JSON list of C-alpha atoms in Angstrom, two decimals:
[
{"chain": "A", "resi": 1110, "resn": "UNK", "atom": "CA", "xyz": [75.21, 100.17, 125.93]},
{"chain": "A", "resi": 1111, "resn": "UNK", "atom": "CA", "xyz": [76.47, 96.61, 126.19]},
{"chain": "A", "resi": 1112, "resn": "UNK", "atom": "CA", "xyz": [77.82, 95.67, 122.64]},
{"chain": "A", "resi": 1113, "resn": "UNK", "atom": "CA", "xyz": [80.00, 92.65, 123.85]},
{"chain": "A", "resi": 1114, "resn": "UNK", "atom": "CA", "xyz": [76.98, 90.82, 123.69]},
{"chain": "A", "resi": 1115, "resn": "UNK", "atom": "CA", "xyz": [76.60, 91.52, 119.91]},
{"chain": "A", "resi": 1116, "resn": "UNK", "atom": "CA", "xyz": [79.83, 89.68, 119.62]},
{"chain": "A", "resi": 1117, "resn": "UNK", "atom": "CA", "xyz": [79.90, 85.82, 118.38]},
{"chain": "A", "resi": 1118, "resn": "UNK", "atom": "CA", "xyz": [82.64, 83.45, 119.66]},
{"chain": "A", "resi": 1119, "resn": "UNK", "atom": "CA", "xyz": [83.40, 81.06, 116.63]},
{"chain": "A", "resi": 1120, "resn": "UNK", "atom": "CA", "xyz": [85.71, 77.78, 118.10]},
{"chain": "A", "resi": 1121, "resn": "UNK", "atom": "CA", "xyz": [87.95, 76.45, 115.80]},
{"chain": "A", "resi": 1122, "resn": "UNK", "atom": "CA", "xyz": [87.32, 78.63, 112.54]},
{"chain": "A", "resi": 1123, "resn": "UNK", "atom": "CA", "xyz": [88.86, 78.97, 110.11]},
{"chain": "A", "resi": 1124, "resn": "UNK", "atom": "CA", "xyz": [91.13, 76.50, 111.42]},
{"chain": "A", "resi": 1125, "resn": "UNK", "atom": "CA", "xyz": [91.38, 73.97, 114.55]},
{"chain": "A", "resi": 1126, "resn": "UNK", "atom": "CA", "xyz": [92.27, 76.16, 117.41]},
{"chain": "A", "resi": 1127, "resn": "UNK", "atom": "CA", "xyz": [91.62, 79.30, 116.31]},
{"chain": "A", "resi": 1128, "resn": "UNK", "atom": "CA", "xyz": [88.99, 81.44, 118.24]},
{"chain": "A", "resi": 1129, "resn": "UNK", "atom": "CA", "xyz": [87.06, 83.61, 115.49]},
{"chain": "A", "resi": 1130, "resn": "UNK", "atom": "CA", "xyz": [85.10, 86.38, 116.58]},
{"chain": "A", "resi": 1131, "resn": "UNK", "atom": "CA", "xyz": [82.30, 87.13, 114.85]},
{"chain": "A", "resi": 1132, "resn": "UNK", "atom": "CA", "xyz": [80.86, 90.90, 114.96]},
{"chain": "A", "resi": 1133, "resn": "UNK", "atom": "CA", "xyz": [78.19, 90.45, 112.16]},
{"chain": "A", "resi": 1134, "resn": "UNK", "atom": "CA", "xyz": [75.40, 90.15, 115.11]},
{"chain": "A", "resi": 1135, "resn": "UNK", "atom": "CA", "xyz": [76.35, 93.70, 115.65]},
{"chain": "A", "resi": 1136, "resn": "UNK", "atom": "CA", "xyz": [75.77, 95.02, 112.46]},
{"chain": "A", "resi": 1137, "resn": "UNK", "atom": "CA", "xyz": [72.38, 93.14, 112.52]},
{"chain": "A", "resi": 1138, "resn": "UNK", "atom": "CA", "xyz": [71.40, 95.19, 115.39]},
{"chain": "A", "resi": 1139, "resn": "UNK", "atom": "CA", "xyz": [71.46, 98.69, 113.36]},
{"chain": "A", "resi": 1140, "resn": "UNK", "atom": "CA", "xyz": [70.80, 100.57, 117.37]},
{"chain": "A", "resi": 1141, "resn": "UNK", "atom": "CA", "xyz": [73.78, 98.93, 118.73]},
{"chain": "A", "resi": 1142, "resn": "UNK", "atom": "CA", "xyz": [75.98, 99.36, 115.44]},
{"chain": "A", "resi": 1143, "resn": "UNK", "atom": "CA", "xyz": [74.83, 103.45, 115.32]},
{"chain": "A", "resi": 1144, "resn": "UNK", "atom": "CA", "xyz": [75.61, 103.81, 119.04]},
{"chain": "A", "resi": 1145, "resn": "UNK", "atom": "CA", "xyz": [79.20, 101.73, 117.83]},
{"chain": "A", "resi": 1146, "resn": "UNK", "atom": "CA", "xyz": [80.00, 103.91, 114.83]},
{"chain": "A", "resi": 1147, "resn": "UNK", "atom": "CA", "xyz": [78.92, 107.18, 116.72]},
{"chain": "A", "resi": 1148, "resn": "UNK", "atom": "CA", "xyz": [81.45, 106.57, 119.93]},
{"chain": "A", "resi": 1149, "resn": "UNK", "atom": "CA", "xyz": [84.10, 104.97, 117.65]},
{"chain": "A", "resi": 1150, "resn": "UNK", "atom": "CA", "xyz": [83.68, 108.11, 115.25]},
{"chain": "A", "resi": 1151, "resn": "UNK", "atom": "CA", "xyz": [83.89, 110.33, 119.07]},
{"chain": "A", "resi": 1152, "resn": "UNK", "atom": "CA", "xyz": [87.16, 109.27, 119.67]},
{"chain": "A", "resi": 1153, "resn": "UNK", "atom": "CA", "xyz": [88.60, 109.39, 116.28]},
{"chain": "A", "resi": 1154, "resn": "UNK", "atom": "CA", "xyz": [87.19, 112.85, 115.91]},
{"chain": "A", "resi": 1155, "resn": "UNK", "atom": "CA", "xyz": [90.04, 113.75, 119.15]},
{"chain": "A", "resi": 1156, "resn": "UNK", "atom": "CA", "xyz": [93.15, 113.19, 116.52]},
{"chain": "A", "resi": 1157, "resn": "UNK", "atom": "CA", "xyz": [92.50, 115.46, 114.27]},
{"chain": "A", "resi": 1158, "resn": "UNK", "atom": "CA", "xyz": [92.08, 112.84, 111.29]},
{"chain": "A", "resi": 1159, "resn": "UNK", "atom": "CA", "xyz": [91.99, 114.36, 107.20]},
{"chain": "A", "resi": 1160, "resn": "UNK", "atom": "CA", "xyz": [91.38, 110.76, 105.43]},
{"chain": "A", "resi": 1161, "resn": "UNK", "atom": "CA", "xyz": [89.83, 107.18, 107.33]},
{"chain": "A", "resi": 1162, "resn": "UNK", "atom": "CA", "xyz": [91.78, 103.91, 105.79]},
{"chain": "A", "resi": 1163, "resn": "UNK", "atom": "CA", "xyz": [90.33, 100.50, 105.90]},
{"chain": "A", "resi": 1164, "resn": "UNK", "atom": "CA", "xyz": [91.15, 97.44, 105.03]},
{"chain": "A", "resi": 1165, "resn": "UNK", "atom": "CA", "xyz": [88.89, 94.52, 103.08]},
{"chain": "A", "resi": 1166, "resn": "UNK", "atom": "CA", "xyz": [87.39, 93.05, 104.02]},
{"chain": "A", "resi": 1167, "resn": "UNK", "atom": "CA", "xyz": [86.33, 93.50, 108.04]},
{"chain": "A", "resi": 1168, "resn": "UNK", "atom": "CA", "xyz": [87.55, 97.05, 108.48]},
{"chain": "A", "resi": 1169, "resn": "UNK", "atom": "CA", "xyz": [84.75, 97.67, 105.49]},
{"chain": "A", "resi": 1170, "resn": "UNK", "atom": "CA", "xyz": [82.10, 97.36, 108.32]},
{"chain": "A", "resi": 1171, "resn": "UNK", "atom": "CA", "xyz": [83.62, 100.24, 109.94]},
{"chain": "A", "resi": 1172, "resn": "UNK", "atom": "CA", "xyz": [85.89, 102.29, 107.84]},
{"chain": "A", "resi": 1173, "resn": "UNK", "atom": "CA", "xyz": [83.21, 104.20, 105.42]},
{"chain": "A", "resi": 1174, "resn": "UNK", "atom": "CA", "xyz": [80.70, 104.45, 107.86]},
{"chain": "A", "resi": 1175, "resn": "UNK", "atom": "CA", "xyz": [83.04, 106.40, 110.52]},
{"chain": "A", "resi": 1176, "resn": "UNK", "atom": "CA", "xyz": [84.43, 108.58, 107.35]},
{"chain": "A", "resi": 1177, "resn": "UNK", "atom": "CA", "xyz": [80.74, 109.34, 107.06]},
{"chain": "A", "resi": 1178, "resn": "UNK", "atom": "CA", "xyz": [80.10, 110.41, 110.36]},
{"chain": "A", "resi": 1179, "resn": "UNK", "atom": "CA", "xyz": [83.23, 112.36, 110.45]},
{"chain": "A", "resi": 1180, "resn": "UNK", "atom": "CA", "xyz": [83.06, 113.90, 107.09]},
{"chain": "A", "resi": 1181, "resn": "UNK", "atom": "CA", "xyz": [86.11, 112.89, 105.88]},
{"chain": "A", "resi": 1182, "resn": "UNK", "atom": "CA", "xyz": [86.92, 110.91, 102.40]},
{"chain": "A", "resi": 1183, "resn": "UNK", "atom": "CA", "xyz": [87.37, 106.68, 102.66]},
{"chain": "A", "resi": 1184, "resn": "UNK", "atom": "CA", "xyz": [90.53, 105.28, 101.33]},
{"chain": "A", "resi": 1185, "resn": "UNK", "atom": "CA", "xyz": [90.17, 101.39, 100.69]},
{"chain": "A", "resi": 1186, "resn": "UNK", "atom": "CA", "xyz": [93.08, 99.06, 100.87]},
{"chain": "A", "resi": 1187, "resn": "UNK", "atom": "CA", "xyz": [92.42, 95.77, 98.92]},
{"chain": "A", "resi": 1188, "resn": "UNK", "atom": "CA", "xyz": [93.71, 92.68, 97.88]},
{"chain": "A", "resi": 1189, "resn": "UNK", "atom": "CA", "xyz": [96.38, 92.41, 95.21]},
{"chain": "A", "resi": 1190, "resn": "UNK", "atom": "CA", "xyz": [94.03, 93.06, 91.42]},
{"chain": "A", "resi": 1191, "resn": "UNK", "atom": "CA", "xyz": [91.09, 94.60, 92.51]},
{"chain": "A", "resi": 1192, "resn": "UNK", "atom": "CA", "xyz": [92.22, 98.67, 92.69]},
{"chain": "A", "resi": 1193, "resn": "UNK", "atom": "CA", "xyz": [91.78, 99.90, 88.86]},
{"chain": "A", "resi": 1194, "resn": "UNK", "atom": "CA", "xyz": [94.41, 102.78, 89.39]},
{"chain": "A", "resi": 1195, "resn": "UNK", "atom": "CA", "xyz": [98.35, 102.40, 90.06]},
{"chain": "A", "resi": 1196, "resn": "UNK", "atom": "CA", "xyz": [98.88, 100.92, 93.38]},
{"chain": "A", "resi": 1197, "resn": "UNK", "atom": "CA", "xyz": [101.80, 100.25, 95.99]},
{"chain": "A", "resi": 1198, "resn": "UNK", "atom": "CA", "xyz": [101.43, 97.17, 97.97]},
{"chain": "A", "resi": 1199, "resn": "UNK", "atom": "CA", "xyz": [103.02, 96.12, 101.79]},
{"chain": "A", "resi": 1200, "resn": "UNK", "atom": "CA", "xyz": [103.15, 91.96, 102.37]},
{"chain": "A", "resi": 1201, "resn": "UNK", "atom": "CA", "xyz": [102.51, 91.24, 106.25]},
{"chain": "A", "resi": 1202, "resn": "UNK", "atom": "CA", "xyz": [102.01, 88.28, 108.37]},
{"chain": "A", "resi": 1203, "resn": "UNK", "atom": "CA", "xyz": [98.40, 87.10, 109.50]},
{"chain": "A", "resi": 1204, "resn": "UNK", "atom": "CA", "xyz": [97.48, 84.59, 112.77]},
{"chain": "A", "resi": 1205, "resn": "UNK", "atom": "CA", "xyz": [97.15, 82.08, 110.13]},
{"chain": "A", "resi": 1206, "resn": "UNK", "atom": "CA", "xyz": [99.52, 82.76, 107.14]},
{"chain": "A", "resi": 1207, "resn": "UNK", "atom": "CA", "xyz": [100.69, 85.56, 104.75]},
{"chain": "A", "resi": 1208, "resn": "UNK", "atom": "CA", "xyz": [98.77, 88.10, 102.28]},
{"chain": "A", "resi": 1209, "resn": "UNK", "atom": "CA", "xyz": [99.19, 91.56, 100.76]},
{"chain": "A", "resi": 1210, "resn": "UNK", "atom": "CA", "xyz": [97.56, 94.61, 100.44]},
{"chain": "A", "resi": 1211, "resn": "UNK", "atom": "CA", "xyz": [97.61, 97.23, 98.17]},
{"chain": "A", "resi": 1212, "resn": "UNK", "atom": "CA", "xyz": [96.37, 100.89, 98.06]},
{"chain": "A", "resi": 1213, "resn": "UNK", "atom": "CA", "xyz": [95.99, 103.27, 94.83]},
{"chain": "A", "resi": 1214, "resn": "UNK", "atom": "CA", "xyz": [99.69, 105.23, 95.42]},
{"chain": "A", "resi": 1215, "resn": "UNK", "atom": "CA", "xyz": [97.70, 108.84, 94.85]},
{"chain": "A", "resi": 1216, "resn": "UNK", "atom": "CA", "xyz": [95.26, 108.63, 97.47]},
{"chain": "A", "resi": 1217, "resn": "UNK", "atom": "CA", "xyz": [97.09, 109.99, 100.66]},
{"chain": "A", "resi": 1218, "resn": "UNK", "atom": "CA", "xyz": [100.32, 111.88, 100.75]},
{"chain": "A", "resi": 1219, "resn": "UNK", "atom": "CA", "xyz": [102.14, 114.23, 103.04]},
{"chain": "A", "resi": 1220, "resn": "UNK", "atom": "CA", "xyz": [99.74, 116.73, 103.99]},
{"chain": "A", "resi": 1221, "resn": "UNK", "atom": "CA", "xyz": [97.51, 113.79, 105.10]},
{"chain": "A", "resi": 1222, "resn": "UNK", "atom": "CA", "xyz": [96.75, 112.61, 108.67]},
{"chain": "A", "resi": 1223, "resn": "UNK", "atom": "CA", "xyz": [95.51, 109.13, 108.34]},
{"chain": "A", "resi": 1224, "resn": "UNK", "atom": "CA", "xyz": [92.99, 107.10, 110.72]},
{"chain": "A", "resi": 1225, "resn": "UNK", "atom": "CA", "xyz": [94.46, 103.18, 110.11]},
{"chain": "A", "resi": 1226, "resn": "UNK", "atom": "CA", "xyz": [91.08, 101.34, 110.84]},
{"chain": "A", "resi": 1227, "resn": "UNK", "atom": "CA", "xyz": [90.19, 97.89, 111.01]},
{"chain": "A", "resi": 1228, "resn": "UNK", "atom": "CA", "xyz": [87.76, 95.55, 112.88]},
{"chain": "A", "resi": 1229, "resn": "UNK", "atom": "CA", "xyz": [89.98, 93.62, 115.35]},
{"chain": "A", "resi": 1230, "resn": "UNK", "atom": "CA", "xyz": [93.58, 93.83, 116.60]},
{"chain": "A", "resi": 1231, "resn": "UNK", "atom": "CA", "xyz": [95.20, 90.80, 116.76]},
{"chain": "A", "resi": 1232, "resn": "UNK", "atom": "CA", "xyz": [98.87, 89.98, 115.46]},
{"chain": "A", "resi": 1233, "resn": "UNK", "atom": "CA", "xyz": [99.07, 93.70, 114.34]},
{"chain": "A", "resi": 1234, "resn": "UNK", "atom": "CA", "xyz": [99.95, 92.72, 110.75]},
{"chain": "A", "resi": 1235, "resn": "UNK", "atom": "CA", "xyz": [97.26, 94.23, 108.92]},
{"chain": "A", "resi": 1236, "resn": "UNK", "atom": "CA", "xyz": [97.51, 97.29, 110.76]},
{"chain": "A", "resi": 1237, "resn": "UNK", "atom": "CA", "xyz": [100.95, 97.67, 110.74]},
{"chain": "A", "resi": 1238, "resn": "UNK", "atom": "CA", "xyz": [101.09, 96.91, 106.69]},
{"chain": "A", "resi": 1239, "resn": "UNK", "atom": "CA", "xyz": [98.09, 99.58, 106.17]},
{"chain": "A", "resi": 1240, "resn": "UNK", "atom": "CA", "xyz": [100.29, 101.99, 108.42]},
{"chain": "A", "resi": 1241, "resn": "UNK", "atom": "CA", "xyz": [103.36, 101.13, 105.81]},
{"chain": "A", "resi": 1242, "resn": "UNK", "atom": "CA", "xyz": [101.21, 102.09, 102.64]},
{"chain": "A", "resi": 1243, "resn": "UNK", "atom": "CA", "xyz": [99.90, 105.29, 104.10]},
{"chain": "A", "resi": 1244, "resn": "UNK", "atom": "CA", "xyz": [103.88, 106.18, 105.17]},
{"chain": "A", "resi": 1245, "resn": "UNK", "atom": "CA", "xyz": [105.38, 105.07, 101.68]},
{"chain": "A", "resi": 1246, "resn": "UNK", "atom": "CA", "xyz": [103.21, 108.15, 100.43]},
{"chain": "A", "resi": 1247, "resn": "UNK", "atom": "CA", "xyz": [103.74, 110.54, 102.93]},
{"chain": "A", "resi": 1248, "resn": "UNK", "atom": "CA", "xyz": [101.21, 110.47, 105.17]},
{"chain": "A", "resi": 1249, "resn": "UNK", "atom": "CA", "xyz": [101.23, 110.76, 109.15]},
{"chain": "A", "resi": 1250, "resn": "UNK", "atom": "CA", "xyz": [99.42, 108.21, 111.13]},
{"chain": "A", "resi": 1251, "resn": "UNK", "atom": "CA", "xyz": [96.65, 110.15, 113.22]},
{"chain": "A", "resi": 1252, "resn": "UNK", "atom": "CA", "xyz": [96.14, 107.11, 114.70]},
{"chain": "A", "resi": 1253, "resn": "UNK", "atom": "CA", "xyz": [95.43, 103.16, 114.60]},
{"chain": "A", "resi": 1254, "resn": "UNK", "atom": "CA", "xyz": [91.25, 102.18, 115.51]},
{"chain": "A", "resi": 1255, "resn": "UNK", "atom": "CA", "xyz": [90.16, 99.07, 116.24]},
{"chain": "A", "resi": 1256, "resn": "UNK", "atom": "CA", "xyz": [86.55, 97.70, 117.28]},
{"chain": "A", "resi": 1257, "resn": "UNK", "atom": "CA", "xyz": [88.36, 94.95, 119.21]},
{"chain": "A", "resi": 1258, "resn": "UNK", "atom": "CA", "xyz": [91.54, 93.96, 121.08]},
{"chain": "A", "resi": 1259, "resn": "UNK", "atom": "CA", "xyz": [92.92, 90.59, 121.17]},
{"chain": "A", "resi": 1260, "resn": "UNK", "atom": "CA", "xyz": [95.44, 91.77, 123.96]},
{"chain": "A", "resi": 1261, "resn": "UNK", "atom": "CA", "xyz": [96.90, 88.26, 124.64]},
{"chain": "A", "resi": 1262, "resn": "UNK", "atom": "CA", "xyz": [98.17, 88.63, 121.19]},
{"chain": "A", "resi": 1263, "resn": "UNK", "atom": "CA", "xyz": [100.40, 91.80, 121.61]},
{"chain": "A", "resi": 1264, "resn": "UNK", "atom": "CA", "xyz": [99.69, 93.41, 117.76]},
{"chain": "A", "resi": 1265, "resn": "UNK", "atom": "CA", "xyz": [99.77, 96.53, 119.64]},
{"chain": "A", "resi": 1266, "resn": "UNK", "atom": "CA", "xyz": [103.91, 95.77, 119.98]},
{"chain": "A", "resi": 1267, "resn": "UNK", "atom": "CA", "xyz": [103.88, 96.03, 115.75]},
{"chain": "A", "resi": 1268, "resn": "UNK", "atom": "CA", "xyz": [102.65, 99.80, 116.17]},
{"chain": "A", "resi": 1269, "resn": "UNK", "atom": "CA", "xyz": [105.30, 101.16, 118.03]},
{"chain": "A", "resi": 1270, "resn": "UNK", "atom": "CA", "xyz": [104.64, 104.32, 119.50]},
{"chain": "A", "resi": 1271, "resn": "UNK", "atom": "CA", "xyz": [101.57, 105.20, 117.18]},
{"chain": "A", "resi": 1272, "resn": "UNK", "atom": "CA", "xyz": [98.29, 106.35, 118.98]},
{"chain": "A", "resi": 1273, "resn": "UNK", "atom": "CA", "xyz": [96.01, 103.13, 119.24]},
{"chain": "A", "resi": 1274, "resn": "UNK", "atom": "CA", "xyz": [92.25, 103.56, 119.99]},
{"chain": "A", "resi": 1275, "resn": "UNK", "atom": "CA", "xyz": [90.01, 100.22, 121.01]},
{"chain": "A", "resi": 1276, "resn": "UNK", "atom": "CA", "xyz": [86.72, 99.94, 122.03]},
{"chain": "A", "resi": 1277, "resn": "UNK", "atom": "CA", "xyz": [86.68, 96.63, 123.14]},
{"chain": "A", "resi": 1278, "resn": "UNK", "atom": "CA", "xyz": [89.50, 94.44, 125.04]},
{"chain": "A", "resi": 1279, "resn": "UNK", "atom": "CA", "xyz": [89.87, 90.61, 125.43]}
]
């Protein structure tokens, strides 16, 4: 199935020069988005994952629906406030500018193997401060899933050595 062509090229957004890419057409198209989830869930499956962790608010698309398919509990990582529980946070760099992310500190630890999952690979600075929070408590990385590769952007260099999975590569 061709689901590159479920996938929106935004110019200049958010900001002049900036190439967004846009995968809500692929959710809209719940056949493409099943086949998606299913061979995203396929390779996954090969690491031997016990918990899937995704990031607000892209790797949401993703990250429950593959814990569904696989079985496995959903750990959310969220913006600084919005996690009711004690949390631990990691600060990274974005394309565009800083953030933070924070995780409830109870909800992986060293018996884990984690799935890092998010929508797109770019910088690697999400990923690599979701791949911090899951380490501060414990946890292995299984391994690091994105929907998309930016490759010209090298966040794959951030991961090190951990096992990356992508589906799709510009």
């Amino acid at each position: 199935m061709d689901y590159r062509k479920y996938i929106a090229e935004i110019p200049d957004f958010p900001k002049p020069g900036v190439l967004f890419y846009d995968i809500t057409p692929l959710m809209a198209a719940p056949e493409v988005y099943a086949w998606v989830i299913k061979e995203f869930a396929r390779e996954i499956a090969k690491t031997n994952p016990t918990k899937v962790i995704a990031a607000e608010a892209r790797g949401f698309f993703f990250g429950p629906a593959i814990a569904l398919e696989l079985g496995l509990p959903f750990i959310p990582i969220r913006k600084k406030g919005k996690l009711p529980r004690k949390t631990i946070g990691a600060q990274y760099a974005l394309e565009y500018g800083t953030d933070s992310l924070y995780m409830h500190s109870d909800d992986v630890d060293k018996n884990d193997r984690v799935v890092i999952l998010d929508d797109i690979l770019a910088t690697g600075g999400t990923a690599g401060a979701m791949c911090e929070l899951a380490e501060i408590c414990g946890a292995q990385i299984a391994c690091c899933a994105f929907f998309m590769e930016l490759e010209f952007l090298r966040g794959r260099n951030k991961l090190g050595s951990r096992h990356v999975i992508t589906l799709v590569k510009k």
